[in-house]
Structure formats: structure tokens, C-alpha cells
Amino acid sequence: MTSPRETSIVSRPGVRVRTLGPGKVIARLIVLLLILVLAFYAIGGWYYSREIYSGALQVLPPEAGELDITLDRGEAEAMVLRGDVDAVNLLEDGRFGLMWESGESLVDSILSSDTAGGQATVYRQRVPGEPIPAPGSPVRLDSYIWSGDPQTALGIPFVNITYQVEGGNADAWYVEGSSDTWMVFVHGKGAPKNEALRLLPLALDRGYHAMVIEYRNDPGAPPDPSGTYQYGVTEWKDVAAATRHARSNGGRNVIIVGYSMGGSNVLSFLLESPLRAHAAAVILDSPVLNLGSTIDHAASQTHLPLTPVTVPQSLTTVAKWIAGWRYGIDWNDTDYVTRSRGLQTPVLIIQGSGDETVPSEPAEELGRLRPDVVTLSAPPGVGHVLGWNADPDGYEATITTFLDGLGV
């Protein structure tokens, strides 16, 4: 007999106890890791493909800029502005429009600034004769300088015209010139026509007719069949239509100015349209020359949720592949650097080294690949489409020298 406290072990025939060796444990861990990695790229790629859509492709109605800055006070030589360090244009140097609920004004370069605790106090030089809002007023700094139209902003007479585009008609401002050269302005993604007002006086001083166009996906213009912005893949047809309008109204030479995504539209026109032969010169300000590189640049500044880690390039690549499938984007079509072999028109590119929206590398690469037709101006530290704001005289001198050299 055995004591109650004693334990007997009875062996059961046919039952085997399995143990995992080190090799099998490692193999299962590798499989688990692969599943996690695949899930990370599948879920993350799907999520960020939607971010690509909402950040770059989605067509949204234009929004009025937020009054995200406070005018602390006006002094004899300066306006004192306060706001978050991320407030739009608060810490960008140069000339800007100062907009408030019931008026607008101009301010000039930064005299001094102080940042602490995520807040900034900025002293900007006053422009003589310009009005100022009441102390404490909410304001914003507008890089387009003026709201309104050529008449209300600059006292320049103009007429609203329409020109025929694919699917209907689009609107444009037309200002009469004295020569047989037309300058056609193509705004950036979601931007208004008044983006062109900064350069309009130069066009008129040179005797050009000016045509500031709207194009597909703009309010009131025909939508693109894709329902998205196409970065020149389809928009070039509207640039061609504007060129055709200029030609049919006496324009012997056509100079085309494109801002940001408008630069994509113009370059695609130069590569796709037979009418490119009538373009005497092109001026591109902060152009999107490679949409894929622009997406990569934005992702490199974006943090993964709840982490200090930025989105890895490998995840961005997967997200772009998924976005191409979901939204019908062929990334090669929007790489105008690689496609630049067919470029024949003289092009001036103004690309600030401080641009955080569009990377400067594609412009630099295009300048290296096609020095025969591309002139690159790289104002140091200047942000996206802010070359004129940072140095109006220098910006216009660069363009004047370029155009004088071509004899147009």
C-alpha cells in the first residue's frame, strides 16, 4: 500500500509528449514576425494611400485662410504680430498681405522675432500709407498679397472671359497688352486666380496681353473625368486650350507661367501638345516636377501614429503602389524629370531651397539633365511659391533677364 501523500506515476502506453526544439521555436517566431510585418505594410499602406488621396489628389472647394494670428499693436515702423510658431507665414520673411475680417493691408520683411514655448512674437516692417486693424484683431498673412481681381487690387482694367476646354468652358481674366505676346498664368492646386497678381504688373510693363486661367476641377469649370487632380496628365489639355485662345486672338508668342501643380500642367503641355511650338518661354515657380518624389518628401516629415518615428520609405512605396491601384495614378506619367528628353522650350525654374512642400532635388536634377533649355534659380531659404514675397525686385529681375535673353 502507498501512503496518501505518496504519488505514483503511471505510464500510459501510446502517448508521446512533444517538445519544441530551438529550431522550431525560431521558425515559428519568424513566421509570426512575417505575419506582423505583412500586416504592418498592408494596413499601413492602405491607410497612407488614403492620406495620399486626401493630401494630393482629392478635389476640395477652396477655403478662406484661417485668421490664425493676432495683431498685438502697430508701432511707428512696425506691426507686432503674435501667434503659434506654425501659423501660416508668420515666420516667413518678406512682403505679405495682412488680411482681417473687414480689410486688408501690406506688411514687409521681419525686423525681429522671438519664439518661446511654441509661440512667436514677430516685428514686421510697416508699408507706408497702408491701413492697420485695431489692436487685438485676428489676422492672417497671405502670400498672394491681394484678394480681389486686377481692378480692385491693382487698379488694372480687365475683363472676364471664357475659353473652350474639354467638357465645356473655363473662366479667365484677360488684360489687354500692346504687343503680340501673351502671358498665360496657370495657378497651383486649389489656388485662386489672384495667385498671379504678384507678377501681373511685370507682364503689362513688358506690353504683354495677360490671361489668368482657371481649368478643370476649379469651381465652375468642368471636372476631370477621374474626379481627382492629375498633376498635368489631363490638365495639359486646358493649358493647350488657353494657348489656342491666345493664338486665335493675335498672340504670336505665348509665355506660360505655372505655379506648383500648375507647373506640372505646363510641363505636361510642353511634352504632349503640338501647340508647344508656340510657347516662346515658360516660367515655373516651385513646380511639382515629380509627384512621387513630392509624396516621398511629405511622408519623410510625417510621424507614424503615437510614435516619434517618421514614415519609412518602404511603407511610402507600398502606399504609393496601393494609391496607384485605388485611384488610377501612374507615377511614371507625373515624373517630368525622367520624361524631359522631349523638352524643347526654354524654361526658367524658380525653386527656393527652403521649400518644405516640394523638394528641390527634382528641379536640380532637371537642371543637370537639360542645361540646354533649363535655367534654375534657387533663392536660399525661400519657401513654397514665396520667391516674389521674399525679394520682389530680385524675383522680377531674374525673370526679366531670362526673357530679355530670349528676345520676347
Coordinates of C-alpha atoms in Angstrom, one line a residue:
M1 CA 0.0 0.0 0.0
T2 CA 1.0 3.6 -0.5
S3 CA 0.7 6.5 1.7
P4 CA -1.9 9.1 0.8
R5 CA 0.9 11.6 0.5
E6 CA 2.8 9.4 -2.0
T7 CA 2.2 10.0 -5.7
S8 CA 2.6 7.2 -8.3
I9 CA 3.3 7.9 -11.9
V10 CA 1.6 5.5 -14.3
S11 CA 2.9 5.4 -17.8
R12 CA 0.2 5.4 -20.5
P13 CA 1.2 3.4 -23.5
G14 CA 1.0 5.2 -26.9
V15 CA 1.1 8.7 -25.5
R16 CA 4.1 10.8 -26.6
V17 CA 5.0 14.2 -25.1
R18 CA 6.1 16.6 -27.8
T19 CA 8.7 19.2 -27.1
L20 CA 9.7 22.1 -29.4
G21 CA 13.3 22.3 -30.2
P22 CA 15.1 25.6 -30.6
G23 CA 14.9 25.4 -34.4
K24 CA 11.1 25.0 -34.4
V25 CA 10.7 27.9 -31.9
I26 CA 12.8 30.2 -34.1
A27 CA 10.9 29.1 -37.2
R28 CA 7.5 29.9 -35.6
L29 CA 8.8 33.3 -34.4
I30 CA 10.0 34.1 -37.9
V31 CA 6.5 33.2 -39.3
L32 CA 4.9 35.4 -36.6
L33 CA 7.2 38.2 -37.4
L34 CA 6.5 37.9 -41.1
I35 CA 2.8 38.0 -40.4
L36 CA 3.2 41.1 -38.3
V37 CA 5.4 42.8 -41.0
L38 CA 2.8 41.9 -43.7
A39 CA 0.0 43.3 -41.6
F40 CA 2.0 46.5 -40.9
Y41 CA 2.6 47.1 -44.6
A42 CA -0.9 46.0 -45.7
I43 CA -2.8 48.1 -43.1
G44 CA -0.3 50.9 -43.1
G45 CA -0.1 51.0 -46.9
W46 CA -3.9 51.1 -47.2
Y47 CA -4.1 53.9 -44.6
Y48 CA -1.4 56.1 -46.1
S49 CA -2.8 55.5 -49.6
R50 CA -5.9 57.3 -48.4
E51 CA -3.6 60.0 -47.0
I52 CA -2.1 60.4 -50.4
Y53 CA -5.5 60.8 -51.8
S54 CA -6.7 63.4 -49.3
G55 CA -3.4 65.3 -49.3
A56 CA -2.7 65.4 -53.0
L57 CA -5.4 64.0 -55.2
Q58 CA -8.8 65.0 -53.7
V59 CA -10.6 67.9 -55.2
L60 CA -12.0 70.1 -52.4
P61 CA -13.7 73.5 -52.6
P62 CA -11.4 76.4 -51.8
E63 CA -11.4 77.6 -48.2
A64 CA -10.7 81.0 -46.8
G65 CA -7.5 81.2 -44.9
E66 CA -7.8 81.0 -41.1
L67 CA -7.3 84.1 -39.1
D68 CA -4.6 82.3 -37.0
I69 CA -2.5 85.3 -35.9
T70 CA -3.2 88.3 -33.6
L71 CA -2.1 91.8 -34.3
D72 CA -0.7 92.9 -31.0
R73 CA -0.2 96.5 -31.9
G74 CA 1.0 98.9 -34.5
E75 CA 4.2 100.9 -34.0
A76 CA 5.7 103.8 -36.0
E77 CA 7.9 101.4 -38.0
A78 CA 6.5 98.0 -37.4
M79 CA 3.4 95.8 -36.9
V80 CA 3.7 93.4 -33.9
L81 CA 2.2 90.0 -34.6
R82 CA 1.7 87.1 -32.2
G83 CA 0.8 83.5 -32.9
D84 CA 1.7 79.9 -32.8
V85 CA 5.1 79.2 -34.5
D86 CA 3.3 77.1 -37.0
A87 CA 0.8 79.9 -38.0
V88 CA 0.9 80.2 -41.8
N89 CA 3.7 82.6 -43.0
L90 CA 4.2 84.1 -39.5
L91 CA 7.9 83.4 -39.6
E92 CA 8.4 83.6 -43.4
D93 CA 10.4 86.7 -44.3
G94 CA 9.3 89.1 -47.0
R95 CA 6.2 91.0 -48.2
F96 CA 2.8 89.6 -47.4
G97 CA -0.8 90.7 -47.5
L98 CA -2.2 91.3 -44.0
M99 CA -5.9 90.2 -44.0
W100 CA -8.5 90.7 -41.3
E101 CA -12.3 90.3 -41.2
S102 CA -13.1 93.7 -42.7
G103 CA -10.0 94.8 -44.6
E104 CA -6.5 94.1 -45.8
S105 CA -3.1 95.7 -45.9
L106 CA 0.5 95.0 -46.6
V107 CA 3.5 94.2 -44.4
D108 CA 7.1 93.9 -45.2
S109 CA 10.1 91.9 -44.0
I110 CA 10.7 90.7 -40.5
L111 CA 12.6 93.2 -38.4
S112 CA 13.0 90.9 -35.4
S113 CA 11.2 87.9 -33.9
D114 CA 11.2 86.0 -30.6
T115 CA 10.0 82.4 -30.1
A116 CA 9.3 80.6 -26.8
G117 CA 7.1 77.8 -25.8
G118 CA 5.7 77.3 -29.3
Q119 CA 4.7 80.9 -29.6
A120 CA 6.2 83.7 -31.7
T121 CA 6.2 87.5 -31.5
V122 CA 7.2 89.0 -34.8
Y123 CA 8.0 92.6 -35.7
R124 CA 7.3 93.3 -39.4
Q125 CA 8.2 96.4 -41.2
R126 CA 5.2 98.6 -42.0
V127 CA 4.4 99.7 -45.5
P128 CA 3.9 103.5 -45.6
G129 CA 0.3 104.5 -46.2
E130 CA -1.1 101.0 -45.5
P131 CA -4.0 100.8 -43.0
I132 CA -3.8 98.7 -39.9
P133 CA -6.5 96.9 -38.0
A134 CA -7.4 97.5 -34.4
P135 CA -5.0 96.1 -31.7
G136 CA -6.0 92.5 -30.8
S137 CA -7.6 91.8 -34.2
P138 CA -7.4 88.3 -35.6
V139 CA -5.4 88.4 -38.9
R140 CA -3.6 86.2 -41.3
L141 CA -0.6 86.6 -43.6
D142 CA -1.5 85.9 -47.3
S143 CA 1.3 85.1 -49.7
Y144 CA -0.8 86.1 -52.7
I145 CA -0.7 89.7 -51.3
W146 CA -4.0 90.9 -52.6
S147 CA -7.5 89.5 -52.7
G148 CA -9.9 90.5 -55.4
D149 CA -9.2 91.0 -59.0
P150 CA -6.7 93.1 -61.1
Q151 CA -9.0 96.2 -60.9
T152 CA -9.7 96.1 -57.2
A153 CA -6.2 95.0 -56.2
L154 CA -4.0 96.9 -58.6
G155 CA -6.3 99.3 -60.5
I156 CA -5.7 97.4 -63.7
P157 CA -8.7 97.2 -66.1
F158 CA -9.6 93.7 -67.2
V159 CA -12.5 91.6 -68.5
N160 CA -13.8 88.2 -67.5
I161 CA -13.7 85.9 -70.5
T162 CA -14.4 82.2 -71.1
Y163 CA -12.4 79.9 -73.3
Q164 CA -13.4 76.5 -74.6
V165 CA -11.9 73.5 -72.8
E166 CA -12.6 69.7 -72.8
G167 CA -16.1 69.3 -71.5
G168 CA -17.2 72.9 -71.6
N169 CA -15.9 76.3 -70.8
A170 CA -13.5 77.7 -68.2
D171 CA -13.2 81.3 -67.0
A172 CA -10.2 83.6 -67.2
W173 CA -9.1 87.2 -66.5
Y174 CA -7.9 89.0 -69.6
V175 CA -5.8 92.2 -69.5
E176 CA -5.1 93.8 -72.9
G177 CA -1.5 94.4 -73.9
S178 CA 0.2 96.4 -76.6
S179 CA 2.4 93.7 -78.3
D180 CA 1.7 90.3 -80.0
T181 CA 2.9 88.4 -77.0
W182 CA 0.6 86.8 -74.4
M183 CA 1.5 85.7 -70.9
V184 CA -0.8 82.8 -69.7
F185 CA -0.9 82.2 -65.9
V186 CA -1.7 78.7 -64.5
H187 CA -2.4 78.6 -60.8
G188 CA -1.5 75.8 -58.4
K189 CA -3.6 73.1 -56.8
G190 CA -6.8 74.6 -55.3
A191 CA -5.3 78.2 -55.6
P192 CA -7.3 81.1 -56.8
K193 CA -6.5 83.2 -59.8
N194 CA -5.2 86.0 -57.6
E195 CA -2.1 83.9 -57.1
A196 CA -0.9 85.6 -60.4
L197 CA -1.5 89.2 -59.2
R198 CA 2.1 89.5 -58.0
L199 CA 3.6 89.1 -61.4
L200 CA 0.8 90.7 -63.5
P201 CA 2.3 94.3 -63.4
L202 CA 5.6 92.9 -64.9
A203 CA 3.6 91.4 -67.8
L204 CA 1.9 94.7 -68.5
D205 CA 5.1 96.7 -68.2
R206 CA 6.5 94.4 -71.0
G207 CA 3.5 95.0 -73.2
Y208 CA 2.1 91.5 -72.9
H209 CA -1.5 90.6 -73.0
A210 CA -2.3 88.6 -69.9
M211 CA -4.6 85.7 -69.5
V212 CA -5.1 84.3 -65.9
I213 CA -6.9 81.0 -66.4
E214 CA -9.0 78.6 -64.4
Y215 CA -9.0 74.9 -65.5
R216 CA -10.6 71.6 -64.8
N217 CA -11.7 70.9 -61.3
D218 CA -11.9 74.6 -60.4
P219 CA -15.2 75.8 -59.2
G220 CA -17.4 76.4 -62.2
A221 CA -15.1 74.6 -64.6
P222 CA -15.7 71.1 -66.0
P223 CA -14.5 68.4 -63.6
D224 CA -11.8 65.9 -64.6
P225 CA -13.3 62.5 -65.5
S226 CA -11.1 60.9 -62.9
G227 CA -12.6 63.0 -60.1
T228 CA -9.1 63.8 -58.9
Y229 CA -6.2 66.2 -59.6
Q230 CA -4.0 64.6 -62.2
Y231 CA -0.9 66.8 -62.0
G232 CA -0.7 67.5 -65.7
V233 CA -1.7 64.1 -67.1
T234 CA -5.0 65.6 -68.2
E235 CA -4.8 69.3 -67.2
W236 CA -2.3 70.0 -70.0
K237 CA -5.3 70.0 -72.4
D238 CA -6.6 73.1 -70.7
V239 CA -3.2 74.8 -71.0
A240 CA -3.3 73.9 -74.7
A241 CA -6.8 75.4 -74.9
A242 CA -5.7 78.7 -73.4
T243 CA -2.7 78.7 -75.8
R244 CA -5.1 78.1 -78.7
H245 CA -7.3 81.0 -77.5
A246 CA -4.3 83.3 -77.3
R247 CA -3.2 82.3 -80.8
S248 CA -6.6 82.8 -82.2
N249 CA -6.7 86.4 -80.8
G250 CA -3.4 87.6 -82.3
G251 CA -0.9 86.0 -79.9
R252 CA 2.3 85.3 -82.0
N253 CA 4.3 84.4 -78.9
V254 CA 3.0 82.7 -75.8
I255 CA 4.8 82.8 -72.4
I256 CA 3.3 80.4 -69.8
V257 CA 3.7 80.8 -66.1
G258 CA 2.9 77.9 -63.8
Y259 CA 2.8 77.7 -60.0
S260 CA 3.3 74.5 -58.0
M261 CA 0.9 71.9 -59.6
G262 CA 0.3 74.4 -62.4
G263 CA 4.0 73.7 -63.2
S264 CA 3.1 70.1 -63.7
N265 CA 0.3 71.1 -66.1
V266 CA 2.6 73.3 -68.1
L267 CA 5.4 70.8 -68.4
S268 CA 3.0 68.1 -69.5
F269 CA 1.7 70.6 -72.1
L270 CA 5.3 71.0 -73.4
L271 CA 5.6 67.3 -73.7
E272 CA 2.2 66.4 -75.1
S273 CA 0.7 69.2 -77.2
P274 CA 1.5 70.1 -80.8
L275 CA 0.9 73.7 -79.7
R276 CA 4.1 73.7 -77.6
A277 CA 5.8 75.1 -80.7
H278 CA 4.1 78.4 -80.0
A279 CA 5.4 78.6 -76.4
A280 CA 8.3 81.1 -76.6
A281 CA 9.2 80.6 -72.9
V282 CA 8.0 79.0 -69.7
I283 CA 8.4 80.2 -66.1
L284 CA 7.8 77.7 -63.3
D285 CA 7.6 78.7 -59.6
S286 CA 8.1 75.8 -57.2
P287 CA 6.8 73.3 -59.7
V288 CA 5.8 69.7 -58.9
L289 CA 8.2 68.0 -61.3
N290 CA 7.9 64.5 -59.8
L291 CA 4.7 63.8 -57.9
G292 CA 6.2 60.6 -56.4
S293 CA 9.1 62.5 -55.0
T294 CA 6.8 65.1 -53.6
I295 CA 4.8 62.4 -51.8
D296 CA 8.1 60.8 -50.5
H297 CA 9.2 64.2 -49.2
A298 CA 5.9 64.7 -47.4
A299 CA 6.0 61.2 -45.9
S300 CA 9.5 61.8 -44.6
Q301 CA 8.2 64.7 -42.5
T302 CA 5.2 62.6 -41.2
H303 CA 5.3 60.6 -37.9
L304 CA 3.7 57.2 -37.5
P305 CA 0.7 57.5 -35.1
L306 CA 1.7 57.7 -31.4
T307 CA 5.4 57.4 -32.2
P308 CA 8.3 59.8 -32.8
V309 CA 9.3 57.7 -35.9
T310 CA 8.7 59.1 -39.4
V311 CA 7.0 57.0 -42.1
P312 CA 9.7 54.7 -43.5
Q313 CA 10.3 54.9 -47.3
S314 CA 9.4 51.3 -47.7
L315 CA 5.9 51.9 -46.3
T316 CA 5.6 55.0 -48.5
T317 CA 6.5 52.9 -51.5
V318 CA 3.7 50.4 -50.6
A319 CA 1.2 53.2 -50.0
K320 CA 2.0 54.7 -53.4
W321 CA 1.5 51.3 -55.1
I322 CA -1.8 50.9 -53.4
A323 CA -2.8 54.5 -54.2
G324 CA -1.9 53.9 -57.8
W325 CA -4.3 50.9 -57.9
R326 CA -7.1 52.6 -55.9
Y327 CA -7.1 55.9 -57.7
G328 CA -5.7 55.2 -61.1
I329 CA -2.4 57.0 -60.8
D330 CA 0.6 56.1 -63.0
W331 CA 3.5 57.6 -61.1
N332 CA 5.7 57.5 -64.2
D333 CA 3.3 59.8 -66.0
T334 CA 3.9 62.5 -63.4
D335 CA 7.7 62.2 -63.4
Y336 CA 8.5 65.1 -65.7
V337 CA 12.2 64.9 -64.9
T338 CA 12.6 61.4 -66.4
R339 CA 10.3 62.4 -69.3
S340 CA 12.3 65.6 -70.0
R341 CA 14.1 64.3 -73.1
G342 CA 11.4 65.7 -75.3
L343 CA 11.6 69.2 -73.8
Q344 CA 12.4 71.9 -76.3
T345 CA 11.1 75.2 -74.9
P346 CA 13.3 77.4 -72.7
V347 CA 12.2 77.0 -69.1
L348 CA 13.1 79.1 -66.0
I349 CA 12.5 77.3 -62.8
I350 CA 12.4 79.3 -59.5
Q351 CA 12.7 76.8 -56.7
G352 CA 13.5 78.0 -53.1
S353 CA 15.9 75.9 -51.0
G354 CA 13.6 76.3 -48.0
D355 CA 10.5 74.8 -49.8
E356 CA 9.0 72.2 -47.4
T357 CA 6.2 71.3 -49.7
V358 CA 8.0 70.4 -53.0
P359 CA 11.6 69.1 -52.7
S360 CA 14.3 70.9 -54.6
E361 CA 16.1 67.8 -55.8
P362 CA 13.9 67.2 -58.9
A363 CA 14.5 70.8 -60.1
E364 CA 18.2 70.4 -59.6
E365 CA 18.2 67.1 -61.4
L366 CA 16.2 68.6 -64.3
G367 CA 18.7 71.4 -64.5
R368 CA 21.6 68.9 -64.7
L369 CA 19.8 66.8 -67.3
R370 CA 18.7 69.6 -69.6
P371 CA 21.0 72.6 -69.2
D372 CA 20.4 73.4 -72.8
V373 CA 16.8 74.5 -72.1
V374 CA 16.5 74.8 -68.3
T375 CA 17.6 77.8 -66.2
L376 CA 17.4 77.2 -62.5
S377 CA 17.2 80.0 -59.9
A378 CA 17.4 78.7 -56.3
P379 CA 16.8 81.6 -53.8
P380 CA 18.3 80.4 -50.5
G381 CA 15.9 79.7 -47.6
V382 CA 12.8 80.6 -49.6
G383 CA 9.6 78.6 -49.1
H384 CA 7.0 77.2 -51.4
V385 CA 5.9 79.8 -54.1
L386 CA 7.4 82.6 -52.0
G387 CA 10.2 83.8 -54.3
W388 CA 8.4 87.0 -55.1
N389 CA 7.4 87.6 -51.4
A390 CA 11.0 87.2 -50.2
D391 CA 12.5 89.5 -52.8
P392 CA 10.1 91.2 -55.3
D393 CA 12.8 93.1 -57.1
G394 CA 15.2 90.2 -57.3
Y395 CA 12.5 87.8 -58.4
E396 CA 11.3 90.1 -61.2
A397 CA 14.9 90.9 -62.2
T398 CA 15.5 87.1 -62.6
I399 CA 12.5 86.8 -64.9
T400 CA 13.4 90.0 -66.8
T401 CA 16.9 88.8 -67.5
F402 CA 15.6 85.4 -68.7
L403 CA 13.0 86.9 -71.0
D404 CA 15.4 89.6 -72.4
G405 CA 17.9 86.8 -73.2
L406 CA 15.2 85.2 -75.4
G407 CA 14.1 88.4 -77.0
V408 CA 10.5 88.1 -76.0

